Amino acid sequence: MLRGGLAVIDPVLLFGLALAAGAPLALSPLATALGAALAAAALRRRASRAALAAAGVALVVSGLRARALLDGAGAAYEGALALLQPPARCEVACAVVSSPVVVGAAQRRSAAASGEDEPPASRIDVELSGGTCGGRALPGPLRARLYGAPLDLARGDRLEVTVDLSPIHLFRNEGLRDATAAIARSGIVASGTIVEAQRTSEGRAIDVRAAVDRARAFVRGRIEATFHPDAVALGRALVLGETDLAPEDQEAFRESGLAHLLAVSGTHLVLAVAGFAAALRAILVRVGPIAARWDAGRITAALCVPAAWLYADFAGGGGSAMRAAAMLSCAMGARLLGLRPVGVRCFALSLAGAAAVDPLVAWDLSFGLSAAATAGLLWLQRPLAALLVPGERERGDGGAEGGPGASSPRELARKVLAPLATTLAAMFGCAPLLLMNGETFPLLGVAANVVAAPIGELAALPFCLAHAVLSWAPPVERGCALVGSGALLAVRAVARASADTGMVLRLPEPSPAQLAALAAAIAIAWAAERRGRRLAALAAGAAAWLLLEGVATRAGAPRGVLRVNVLDVGQGDAILIDLPEGGAMLVDAGGFVGSPVDTGARVLRPLLRSRRRARLDAVVLSHPHPDHFGGLPATVEGVEVGELWDTGQGEAEGAGPVYRKLLSDLRRRGVPIVRPDALCGRPRVLSGATIEVLAPCPELHPDRGANDNSFVLRIRYGARSALLVGDAEHEAEDALVARYGAALHADLLKVGHHGSRTSTGAALLAAVDPSIAAVSCGVRNRFGHPSPEVLSRLSARGVAIARTDRGGALTWETDGERVLWSRPGEPPRPAPGPRGGEAAGHAPENGAP
């Protein structure tokens, strides 16, 4: 449609985009509002005032709904903390609210081979509705994710379970995305392992969801029985949406840009439903009475709508599948009404419908990637094809090509380059989201897709889907399993080969302001009347992106301040220190023994990436315990390290393979390993801050354990200082007090040993006399950390307490005189003044008694 000679934006698309932007508005209000205002100003000539006003109202309403959901999720999580901290054994009734999903298959096979107990076989989400936790009555409904459930469960089943339950860990750190959005969308506030379960009733016989779950269980069983063992996990990912690949395969698919081939994407859904439609129509046109009286195409379209939603649910109900089902329903609905489906309008309705149901849907990565890829195909595929494919511009302009003989080379080039244009269009659409959710961008992604996509979509997908409905014909089923397994293993081989080249581009995560600038630049370029103005708008957007990159880099490495970030890594220590001249040092990196959660990959590496940190001047391992070094290998991967400070006790006494590999890898990279004898007694100025190593000095104490041999660091800038004591306990504390006395004074104390009663004695507190104490502990710890005794001692001195299990990370910052501190999502505020004895003028924070 034209308006004054200009193409007019579809008002439904504008409305859908505004609704979907509710989540960004709630999470990053200033950047989103500014980007929306610039886009609206650019589109004022291509949209009516009514359409722009409706979009503005939709944006605000969706943002307010998203904010209300986030606030409600925060309140629900606080309720779970009050009930389940410390973690409790619960005896409760519950209802199954999600399809069972297989987890830990690779670990289960490894454990079985070594004769160990198998880890949990599956995961379900449930709603707890009655019973007790730790002897306390469950106050109301509570949603939890449970591991170790039987695989034959279905939605609607009711259970009586005994389960060890804990709050989920959110890893709340400034600079990382707000994890409460996951709670707001799922309602899940706790997780645990089932000790005992008994099904008391099954879902209703007419419940379609239960029927879908039982069909999933049946197909899962057939995949495991007939597929090649190495292809079982790949087949479950493709057909059922269960991402349970071996870690090396997950990494290969991610780094090669082929992860979408194993996801239940919109393309997969369209192919599956199109196959169903073709088969159904072929049957209907051959049934005389039906063919004579009704339009077989319309009947097929009517039946394809529920088929699309059923398949999306069967395939795991991911955001991409549901969005594709909505878009396909729109197209089929138009066909049913005798109308010509319009791709842009169907895309717009799928956005609007999803955001109307869930205002936080933009937070769903699979939904976002699906929408971005579809947008790329709708708006970029034809221009790229015109640029890359010989003769495509003439075809698009209605021109003719040469005769058959002349066109054969051109036709061959078209067959090669047309898929390339399609792949590029989808990848360009997804690029910003891929950068937000992964630190690498595959340079060979296009080539890998050109090779692997035909195998995946023309061989693996059709044969795997056919296999799912052929159990009644075992020979044919086995044949489909053989071909499907081979195709999947071929796709995996391409992914591994592409990933092994190491040809990936490492880029920083876009900030909300950069994404808003990108959206505004695209809107301005689209609204421009002439090509020159469009190029100028895109150039201005690129310049704004680079300018904002400089702002983000400066914010991540501030000058003239010392900033101590006591990070939320669960039950462990990790402290990132921004130094006054722009450098950085890291003290520990957390870690969980036997857990699939790698705190380096989950917290530290994304945080360094968001802060544009490619170098750490020093990495300090306070002592060789896994909750301090477990996250270090993933953290230092791809980061330049100046030197590693290590007490050496791990090498002397043996601290396990992770510790040994960490030191071996750093030595291979030429990183110096510095021991206490080179650090003690000689304060070091590091990027403008003075670092003093106070213990273990002058060397390790052979009669002490690792905790009491922890590095104790005092970091000074101007008149202010922070004291980090690792896991030092009373013996080490007494030695420190005896040696340094009041010279231990510091404004910030990182409390020893996660707040254990064996640390932070009265003598040490009197000597340090801090104004703020940071306690690094996790919501899932079963050690009783922090100890009520320690909290009581801190409270008696009027020390402000910042617990990472209550409120997340602590940021403490000083310019050498003033001190500010903050928690995630809060503005910085002045720190309390020096205590000066037993005065108690400030209430402790976060639940200290």
PDB file of N, CA, C and O in Angstrom, residues 219 223 227 231 234-241 259-276 311 314-315 321 324 452-470 477 479-491:
ATOM      1  N   VAL A 219       7.494 -42.159  21.230  1.00  0.00           N
ATOM      2  CA  VAL A 219       8.449 -41.858  20.161  1.00  0.00           C
ATOM      3  C   VAL A 219       9.870 -41.821  20.720  1.00  0.00           C
ATOM      4  O   VAL A 219      10.818 -42.293  20.072  1.00  0.00           O
ATOM      5  N   ILE A 223      12.984 -44.032  19.289  1.00  0.00           N
ATOM      6  CA  ILE A 223      14.272 -43.452  18.870  1.00  0.00           C
ATOM      7  C   ILE A 223      15.420 -44.161  19.581  1.00  0.00           C
ATOM      8  O   ILE A 223      16.422 -44.547  18.961  1.00  0.00           O
ATOM      9  N   PHE A 227      17.575 -45.991  16.684  1.00  0.00           N
ATOM     10  CA  PHE A 227      18.599 -45.114  16.122  1.00  0.00           C
ATOM     11  C   PHE A 227      19.995 -45.620  16.489  1.00  0.00           C
ATOM     12  O   PHE A 227      20.179 -46.336  17.471  1.00  0.00           O
ATOM     13  N   ALA A 231      23.519 -41.253  17.526  1.00  0.00           N
ATOM     14  CA  ALA A 231      22.547 -40.320  16.958  1.00  0.00           C
ATOM     15  C   ALA A 231      21.292 -40.178  17.809  1.00  0.00           C
ATOM     16  O   ALA A 231      20.403 -39.411  17.457  1.00  0.00           O
ATOM     17  N   LEU A 234      20.820 -36.677  19.145  1.00  0.00           N
ATOM     18  CA  LEU A 234      20.536 -35.789  18.019  1.00  0.00           C
ATOM     19  C   LEU A 234      19.095 -35.962  17.554  1.00  0.00           C
ATOM     20  O   LEU A 234      18.397 -34.990  17.245  1.00  0.00           O
ATOM     21  N   GLY A 235      18.636 -37.225  17.498  1.00  0.00           N
ATOM     22  CA  GLY A 235      17.265 -37.486  17.075  1.00  0.00           C
ATOM     23  C   GLY A 235      16.249 -36.931  18.048  1.00  0.00           C
ATOM     24  O   GLY A 235      15.220 -36.366  17.646  1.00  0.00           O
ATOM     25  N   ARG A 236      16.502 -37.087  19.352  1.00  0.00           N
ATOM     26  CA  ARG A 236      15.570 -36.529  20.338  1.00  0.00           C
ATOM     27  C   ARG A 236      15.530 -35.013  20.252  1.00  0.00           C
ATOM     28  O   ARG A 236      14.476 -34.395  20.437  1.00  0.00           O
ATOM     29  N   ALA A 237      16.671 -34.378  19.988  1.00  0.00           N
ATOM     30  CA  ALA A 237      16.692 -32.923  19.845  1.00  0.00           C
ATOM     31  C   ALA A 237      15.864 -32.485  18.644  1.00  0.00           C
ATOM     32  O   ALA A 237      15.079 -31.533  18.723  1.00  0.00           O
ATOM     33  N   LEU A 238      16.009 -33.195  17.525  1.00  0.00           N
ATOM     34  CA  LEU A 238      15.335 -32.801  16.294  1.00  0.00           C
ATOM     35  C   LEU A 238      13.834 -33.036  16.357  1.00  0.00           C
ATOM     36  O   LEU A 238      13.043 -32.205  15.916  1.00  0.00           O
ATOM     37  N   VAL A 239      13.419 -34.172  16.924  1.00  0.00           N
ATOM     38  CA  VAL A 239      12.005 -34.550  16.891  1.00  0.00           C
ATOM     39  C   VAL A 239      11.251 -34.050  18.112  1.00  0.00           C
ATOM     40  O   VAL A 239      10.106 -33.593  18.011  1.00  0.00           O
ATOM     41  N   LEU A 240      11.887 -34.121  19.290  1.00  0.00           N
ATOM     42  CA  LEU A 240      11.182 -33.824  20.541  1.00  0.00           C
ATOM     43  C   LEU A 240      11.608 -32.517  21.191  1.00  0.00           C
ATOM     44  O   LEU A 240      11.035 -32.115  22.196  1.00  0.00           O
ATOM     45  N   GLY A 241      12.625 -31.859  20.648  1.00  0.00           N
ATOM     46  CA  GLY A 241      13.088 -30.608  21.240  1.00  0.00           C
ATOM     47  C   GLY A 241      13.835 -30.791  22.539  1.00  0.00           C
ATOM     48  O   GLY A 241      13.948 -29.848  23.332  1.00  0.00           O
ATOM     49  N   ALA A 259      23.262 -24.814  15.182  1.00  0.00           N
ATOM     50  CA  ALA A 259      22.380 -25.244  16.270  1.00  0.00           C
ATOM     51  C   ALA A 259      20.924 -25.255  15.837  1.00  0.00           C
ATOM     52  O   ALA A 259      20.132 -26.085  16.312  1.00  0.00           O
ATOM     53  N   HIS A 260      20.556 -24.384  14.905  1.00  0.00           N
ATOM     54  CA  HIS A 260      19.151 -24.312  14.484  1.00  0.00           C
ATOM     55  C   HIS A 260      18.707 -25.586  13.774  1.00  0.00           C
ATOM     56  O   HIS A 260      17.506 -25.887  13.731  1.00  0.00           O
ATOM     57  N   LEU A 261      19.650 -26.351  13.221  1.00  0.00           N
ATOM     58  CA  LEU A 261      19.264 -27.570  12.510  1.00  0.00           C
ATOM     59  C   LEU A 261      18.775 -28.658  13.455  1.00  0.00           C
ATOM     60  O   LEU A 261      18.076 -29.584  13.028  1.00  0.00           O
ATOM     61  N   LEU A 262      19.139 -28.565  14.739  1.00  0.00           N
ATOM     62  CA  LEU A 262      18.654 -29.535  15.717  1.00  0.00           C
ATOM     63  C   LEU A 262      17.538 -28.968  16.578  1.00  0.00           C
ATOM     64  O   LEU A 262      16.969 -29.678  17.402  1.00  0.00           O
ATOM     65  N   ALA A 263      17.259 -27.681  16.411  1.00  0.00           N
ATOM     66  CA  ALA A 263      16.152 -27.090  17.162  1.00  0.00           C
ATOM     67  C   ALA A 263      14.857 -27.317  16.389  1.00  0.00           C
ATOM     68  O   ALA A 263      14.856 -27.469  15.172  1.00  0.00           O
ATOM     69  N   VAL A 264      13.756 -27.370  17.127  1.00  0.00           N
ATOM     70  CA  VAL A 264      12.454 -27.482  16.467  1.00  0.00           C
ATOM     71  C   VAL A 264      12.075 -26.079  16.014  1.00  0.00           C
ATOM     72  O   VAL A 264      11.384 -25.343  16.711  1.00  0.00           O
ATOM     73  N   SER A 265      12.578 -25.700  14.850  1.00  0.00           N
ATOM     74  CA  SER A 265      12.408 -24.333  14.364  1.00  0.00           C
ATOM     75  C   SER A 265      11.125 -24.198  13.572  1.00  0.00           C
ATOM     76  O   SER A 265      10.420 -25.177  13.304  1.00  0.00           O
ATOM     77  N   GLY A 266      10.854 -22.969  13.172  1.00  0.00           N
ATOM     78  CA  GLY A 266       9.689 -22.735  12.344  1.00  0.00           C
ATOM     79  C   GLY A 266       9.766 -23.479  11.017  1.00  0.00           C
ATOM     80  O   GLY A 266       8.760 -23.984  10.508  1.00  0.00           O
ATOM     81  N   THR A 267      10.985 -23.558  10.465  1.00  0.00           N
ATOM     82  CA  THR A 267      11.145 -24.296   9.207  1.00  0.00           C
ATOM     83  C   THR A 267      10.749 -25.746   9.377  1.00  0.00           C
ATOM     84  O   THR A 267      10.066 -26.335   8.523  1.00  0.00           O
ATOM     85  N   HIS A 268      11.176 -26.344  10.483  1.00  0.00           N
ATOM     86  CA  HIS A 268      10.825 -27.739  10.730  1.00  0.00           C
ATOM     87  C   HIS A 268       9.312 -27.913  10.836  1.00  0.00           C
ATOM     88  O   HIS A 268       8.738 -28.867  10.295  1.00  0.00           O
ATOM     89  N   LEU A 269       8.672 -27.002  11.557  1.00  0.00           N
ATOM     90  CA  LEU A 269       7.229 -27.119  11.720  1.00  0.00           C
ATOM     91  C   LEU A 269       6.517 -26.975  10.377  1.00  0.00           C
ATOM     92  O   LEU A 269       5.593 -27.727  10.068  1.00  0.00           O
ATOM     93  N   VAL A 270       6.965 -26.018   9.571  1.00  0.00           N
ATOM     94  CA  VAL A 270       6.331 -25.822   8.275  1.00  0.00           C
ATOM     95  C   VAL A 270       6.512 -27.063   7.409  1.00  0.00           C
ATOM     96  O   VAL A 270       5.574 -27.527   6.741  1.00  0.00           O
ATOM     97  N   LEU A 271       7.715 -27.644   7.418  1.00  0.00           N
ATOM     98  CA  LEU A 271       7.942 -28.842   6.614  1.00  0.00           C
ATOM     99  C   LEU A 271       7.077 -29.999   7.100  1.00  0.00           C
ATOM    100  O   LEU A 271       6.511 -30.750   6.295  1.00  0.00           O
ATOM    101  N   ALA A 272       6.973 -30.143   8.424  1.00  0.00           N
ATOM    102  CA  ALA A 272       6.173 -31.242   8.964  1.00  0.00           C
ATOM    103  C   ALA A 272       4.702 -31.074   8.617  1.00  0.00           C
ATOM    104  O   ALA A 272       4.037 -32.018   8.152  1.00  0.00           O
ATOM    105  N   VAL A 273       4.171 -29.876   8.813  1.00  0.00           N
ATOM    106  CA  VAL A 273       2.757 -29.651   8.537  1.00  0.00           C
ATOM    107  C   VAL A 273       2.494 -29.673   7.034  1.00  0.00           C
ATOM    108  O   VAL A 273       1.443 -30.150   6.584  1.00  0.00           O
ATOM    109  N   ALA A 274       3.439 -29.184   6.240  1.00  0.00           N
ATOM    110  CA  ALA A 274       3.268 -29.236   4.790  1.00  0.00           C
ATOM    111  C   ALA A 274       3.212 -30.686   4.310  1.00  0.00           C
ATOM    112  O   ALA A 274       2.410 -31.027   3.418  1.00  0.00           O
ATOM    113  N   GLY A 275       4.042 -31.527   4.903  1.00  0.00           N
ATOM    114  CA  GLY A 275       3.986 -32.946   4.553  1.00  0.00           C
ATOM    115  C   GLY A 275       2.651 -33.558   4.926  1.00  0.00           C
ATOM    116  O   GLY A 275       2.058 -34.326   4.145  1.00  0.00           O
ATOM    117  N   PHE A 276       2.154 -33.205   6.110  1.00  0.00           N
ATOM    118  CA  PHE A 276       0.837 -33.685   6.531  1.00  0.00           C
ATOM    119  C   PHE A 276      -0.246 -33.186   5.578  1.00  0.00           C
ATOM    120  O   PHE A 276      -1.145 -33.939   5.165  1.00  0.00           O
ATOM    121  N   TYR A 311       1.600 -30.319  16.749  1.00  0.00           N
ATOM    122  CA  TYR A 311       2.996 -30.649  16.486  1.00  0.00           C
ATOM    123  C   TYR A 311       3.931 -29.759  17.290  1.00  0.00           C
ATOM    124  O   TYR A 311       4.952 -30.214  17.819  1.00  0.00           O
ATOM    125  N   PHE A 314       3.943 -31.183  20.705  1.00  0.00           N
ATOM    126  CA  PHE A 314       4.647 -32.464  20.699  1.00  0.00           C
ATOM    127  C   PHE A 314       6.159 -32.255  20.639  1.00  0.00           C
ATOM    128  O   PHE A 314       6.931 -32.991  21.244  1.00  0.00           O
ATOM    129  N   ALA A 315       6.594 -31.234  19.907  1.00  0.00           N
ATOM    130  CA  ALA A 315       8.019 -30.986  19.714  1.00  0.00           C
ATOM    131  C   ALA A 315       8.626 -30.152  20.842  1.00  0.00           C
ATOM    132  O   ALA A 315       9.723 -29.620  20.683  1.00  0.00           O
ATOM    133  N   ALA A 321       8.701 -22.788  17.765  1.00  0.00           N
ATOM    134  CA  ALA A 321       7.653 -23.645  17.220  1.00  0.00           C
ATOM    135  C   ALA A 321       6.276 -23.012  17.398  1.00  0.00           C
ATOM    136  O   ALA A 321       5.436 -23.051  16.479  1.00  0.00           O
ATOM    137  N   ALA A 324       5.877 -20.159  14.925  1.00  0.00           N
ATOM    138  CA  ALA A 324       5.652 -20.683  13.580  1.00  0.00           C
ATOM    139  C   ALA A 324       4.246 -21.258  13.441  1.00  0.00           C
ATOM    140  O   ALA A 324       3.612 -21.133  12.381  1.00  0.00           O
ATOM    141  N   ALA A 452      25.291 -28.266   5.318  1.00  0.00           N
ATOM    142  CA  ALA A 452      24.541 -29.103   6.264  1.00  0.00           C
ATOM    143  C   ALA A 452      23.033 -28.933   6.164  1.00  0.00           C
ATOM    144  O   ALA A 452      22.292 -29.879   6.446  1.00  0.00           O
ATOM    145  N   ALA A 453      22.562 -27.738   5.796  1.00  0.00           N
ATOM    146  CA  ALA A 453      21.111 -27.515   5.788  1.00  0.00           C
ATOM    147  C   ALA A 453      20.373 -28.474   4.856  1.00  0.00           C
ATOM    148  O   ALA A 453      19.336 -29.031   5.241  1.00  0.00           O
ATOM    149  N   PRO A 454      20.838 -28.704   3.626  1.00  0.00           N
ATOM    150  CA  PRO A 454      20.111 -29.681   2.790  1.00  0.00           C
ATOM    151  C   PRO A 454      20.083 -31.078   3.412  1.00  0.00           C
ATOM    152  O   PRO A 454      19.067 -31.781   3.317  1.00  0.00           O
ATOM    153  N   ILE A 455      21.175 -31.480   4.060  1.00  0.00           N
ATOM    154  CA  ILE A 455      21.204 -32.798   4.704  1.00  0.00           C
ATOM    155  C   ILE A 455      20.192 -32.841   5.843  1.00  0.00           C
ATOM    156  O   ILE A 455      19.424 -33.797   6.003  1.00  0.00           O
ATOM    157  N   GLY A 456      20.180 -31.769   6.631  1.00  0.00           N
ATOM    158  CA  GLY A 456      19.283 -31.750   7.783  1.00  0.00           C
ATOM    159  C   GLY A 456      17.826 -31.650   7.402  1.00  0.00           C
ATOM    160  O   GLY A 456      16.974 -32.354   7.957  1.00  0.00           O
ATOM    161  N   GLU A 457      17.509 -30.787   6.434  1.00  0.00           N
ATOM    162  CA  GLU A 457      16.113 -30.504   6.134  1.00  0.00           C
ATOM    163  C   GLU A 457      15.527 -31.418   5.068  1.00  0.00           C
ATOM    164  O   GLU A 457      14.311 -31.600   5.002  1.00  0.00           O
ATOM    165  N   LEU A 458      16.376 -32.010   4.213  1.00  0.00           N
ATOM    166  CA  LEU A 458      15.854 -32.872   3.159  1.00  0.00           C
ATOM    167  C   LEU A 458      16.045 -34.357   3.447  1.00  0.00           C
ATOM    168  O   LEU A 458      15.423 -35.193   2.791  1.00  0.00           O
ATOM    169  N   ALA A 459      16.902 -34.680   4.424  1.00  0.00           N
ATOM    170  CA  ALA A 459      17.128 -36.091   4.759  1.00  0.00           C
ATOM    171  C   ALA A 459      16.818 -36.366   6.222  1.00  0.00           C
ATOM    172  O   ALA A 459      15.941 -37.168   6.550  1.00  0.00           O
ATOM    173  N   ALA A 460      17.522 -35.673   7.128  1.00  0.00           N
ATOM    174  CA  ALA A 460      17.353 -35.981   8.556  1.00  0.00           C
ATOM    175  C   ALA A 460      15.924 -35.726   9.017  1.00  0.00           C
ATOM    176  O   ALA A 460      15.278 -36.602   9.610  1.00  0.00           O
ATOM    177  N   LEU A 461      15.395 -34.529   8.734  1.00  0.00           N
ATOM    178  CA  LEU A 461      14.070 -34.183   9.248  1.00  0.00           C
ATOM    179  C   LEU A 461      12.966 -35.073   8.684  1.00  0.00           C
ATOM    180  O   LEU A 461      12.188 -35.662   9.447  1.00  0.00           O
ATOM    181  N   PRO A 462      12.835 -35.242   7.355  1.00  0.00           N
ATOM    182  CA  PRO A 462      11.738 -36.072   6.862  1.00  0.00           C
ATOM    183  C   PRO A 462      11.801 -37.515   7.342  1.00  0.00           C
ATOM    184  O   PRO A 462      10.777 -38.099   7.715  1.00  0.00           O
ATOM    185  N   PHE A 463      12.995 -38.098   7.344  1.00  0.00           N
ATOM    186  CA  PHE A 463      13.091 -39.500   7.759  1.00  0.00           C
ATOM    187  C   PHE A 463      12.869 -39.657   9.263  1.00  0.00           C
ATOM    188  O   PHE A 463      12.279 -40.653   9.700  1.00  0.00           O
ATOM    189  N   CYS A 464      13.317 -38.681  10.054  1.00  0.00           N
ATOM    190  CA  CYS A 464      13.078 -38.760  11.501  1.00  0.00           C
ATOM    191  C   CYS A 464      11.596 -38.601  11.817  1.00  0.00           C
ATOM    192  O   CYS A 464      11.056 -39.281  12.697  1.00  0.00           O
ATOM    193  N   LEU A 465      10.913 -37.696  11.108  1.00  0.00           N
ATOM    194  CA  LEU A 465       9.484 -37.523  11.334  1.00  0.00           C
ATOM    195  C   LEU A 465       8.702 -38.737  10.851  1.00  0.00           C
ATOM    196  O   LEU A 465       7.744 -39.180  11.505  1.00  0.00           O
ATOM    197  N   ALA A 466       9.100 -39.289   9.712  1.00  0.00           N
ATOM    198  CA  ALA A 466       8.426 -40.498   9.231  1.00  0.00           C
ATOM    199  C   ALA A 466       8.628 -41.649  10.207  1.00  0.00           C
ATOM    200  O   ALA A 466       7.702 -42.428  10.480  1.00  0.00           O
ATOM    201  N   HIS A 467       9.833 -41.740  10.759  1.00  0.00           N
ATOM    202  CA  HIS A 467      10.130 -42.796  11.740  1.00  0.00           C
ATOM    203  C   HIS A 467       9.165 -42.733  12.919  1.00  0.00           C
ATOM    204  O   HIS A 467       8.755 -43.757  13.467  1.00  0.00           O
ATOM    205  N   ALA A 468       8.767 -41.504  13.300  1.00  0.00           N
ATOM    206  CA  ALA A 468       7.923 -41.337  14.480  1.00  0.00           C
ATOM    207  C   ALA A 468       6.541 -41.951  14.313  1.00  0.00           C
ATOM    208  O   ALA A 468       5.865 -42.225  15.317  1.00  0.00           O
ATOM    209  N   VAL A 469       6.092 -42.201  13.075  1.00  0.00           N
ATOM    210  CA  VAL A 469       4.739 -42.725  12.865  1.00  0.00           C
ATOM    211  C   VAL A 469       4.748 -44.088  12.177  1.00  0.00           C
ATOM    212  O   VAL A 469       3.726 -44.537  11.665  1.00  0.00           O
ATOM    213  N   LEU A 470       5.909 -44.761  12.189  1.00  0.00           N
ATOM    214  CA  LEU A 470       6.010 -46.022  11.455  1.00  0.00           C
ATOM    215  C   LEU A 470       6.309 -47.223  12.351  1.00  0.00           C
ATOM    216  O   LEU A 470       6.804 -48.243  11.862  1.00  0.00           O
ATOM    217  N   GLU A 477      10.380 -48.727   9.591  1.00  0.00           N
ATOM    218  CA  GLU A 477      10.838 -47.897  10.705  1.00  0.00           C
ATOM    219  C   GLU A 477      12.352 -47.987  10.849  1.00  0.00           C
ATOM    220  O   GLU A 477      13.040 -46.965  11.023  1.00  0.00           O
ATOM    221  N   GLY A 479      14.479 -48.763   8.554  1.00  0.00           N
ATOM    222  CA  GLY A 479      15.106 -48.084   7.422  1.00  0.00           C
ATOM    223  C   GLY A 479      15.152 -46.574   7.615  1.00  0.00           C
ATOM    224  O   GLY A 479      16.173 -45.926   7.353  1.00  0.00           O
ATOM    225  N   CYS A 480      14.040 -46.005   8.087  1.00  0.00           N
ATOM    226  CA  CYS A 480      14.019 -44.560   8.366  1.00  0.00           C
ATOM    227  C   CYS A 480      15.022 -44.202   9.459  1.00  0.00           C
ATOM    228  O   CYS A 480      15.696 -43.161   9.392  1.00  0.00           O
ATOM    229  N   ALA A 481      15.114 -45.063  10.492  1.00  0.00           N
ATOM    230  CA  ALA A 481      16.073 -44.813  11.565  1.00  0.00           C
ATOM    231  C   ALA A 481      17.498 -44.831  11.034  1.00  0.00           C
ATOM    232  O   ALA A 481      18.337 -44.002  11.431  1.00  0.00           O
ATOM    233  N   LEU A 482      17.782 -45.744  10.122  1.00  0.00           N
ATOM    234  CA  LEU A 482      19.127 -45.842   9.558  1.00  0.00           C
ATOM    235  C   LEU A 482      19.473 -44.596   8.758  1.00  0.00           C
ATOM    236  O   LEU A 482      20.536 -43.992   8.933  1.00  0.00           O
ATOM    237  N   VAL A 483      18.545 -44.190   7.871  1.00  0.00           N
ATOM    238  CA  VAL A 483      18.812 -43.006   7.057  1.00  0.00           C
ATOM    239  C   VAL A 483      18.859 -41.743   7.928  1.00  0.00           C
ATOM    240  O   VAL A 483      19.740 -40.888   7.770  1.00  0.00           O
ATOM    241  N   GLY A 484      17.886 -41.625   8.851  1.00  0.00           N
ATOM    242  CA  GLY A 484      17.867 -40.453   9.727  1.00  0.00           C
ATOM    243  C   GLY A 484      19.117 -40.359  10.575  1.00  0.00           C
ATOM    244  O   GLY A 484      19.699 -39.280  10.739  1.00  0.00           O
ATOM    245  N   SER A 485      19.562 -41.497  11.139  1.00  0.00           N
ATOM    246  CA  SER A 485      20.788 -41.498  11.946  1.00  0.00           C
ATOM    247  C   SER A 485      21.988 -41.075  11.110  1.00  0.00           C
ATOM    248  O   SER A 485      22.817 -40.260  11.543  1.00  0.00           O
ATOM    249  N   GLY A 486      22.078 -41.624   9.905  1.00  0.00           N
ATOM    250  CA  GLY A 486      23.203 -41.259   9.046  1.00  0.00           C
ATOM    251  C   GLY A 486      23.214 -39.782   8.712  1.00  0.00           C
ATOM    252  O   GLY A 486      24.275 -39.133   8.729  1.00  0.00           O
ATOM    253  N   ALA A 487      22.038 -39.226   8.396  1.00  0.00           N
ATOM    254  CA  ALA A 487      21.964 -37.800   8.074  1.00  0.00           C
ATOM    255  C   ALA A 487      22.336 -36.942   9.277  1.00  0.00           C
ATOM    256  O   ALA A 487      23.067 -35.952   9.148  1.00  0.00           O
ATOM    257  N   LEU A 488      21.863 -37.330  10.455  1.00  0.00           N
ATOM    258  CA  LEU A 488      22.192 -36.567  11.661  1.00  0.00           C
ATOM    259  C   LEU A 488      23.678 -36.626  11.958  1.00  0.00           C
ATOM    260  O   LEU A 488      24.292 -35.614  12.344  1.00  0.00           O
ATOM    261  N   LEU A 489      24.278 -37.783  11.805  1.00  0.00           N
ATOM    262  CA  LEU A 489      25.712 -37.903  12.062  1.00  0.00           C
ATOM    263  C   LEU A 489      26.508 -37.128  11.017  1.00  0.00           C
ATOM    264  O   LEU A 489      27.583 -36.584  11.320  1.00  0.00           O
ATOM    265  N   ALA A 490      25.988 -37.040   9.787  1.00  0.00           N
ATOM    266  CA  ALA A 490      26.658 -36.225   8.774  1.00  0.00           C
ATOM    267  C   ALA A 490      26.598 -34.742   9.144  1.00  0.00           C
ATOM    268  O   ALA A 490      27.591 -34.009   9.007  1.00  0.00           O
ATOM    269  N   VAL A 491      25.434 -34.285   9.623  1.00  0.00           N
ATOM    270  CA  VAL A 491      25.319 -32.897  10.074  1.00  0.00           C
ATOM    271  C   VAL A 491      26.272 -32.638  11.231  1.00  0.00           C
ATOM    272  O   VAL A 491      26.948 -31.601  11.290  1.00  0.00           O
TER     273      VAL A 491
END
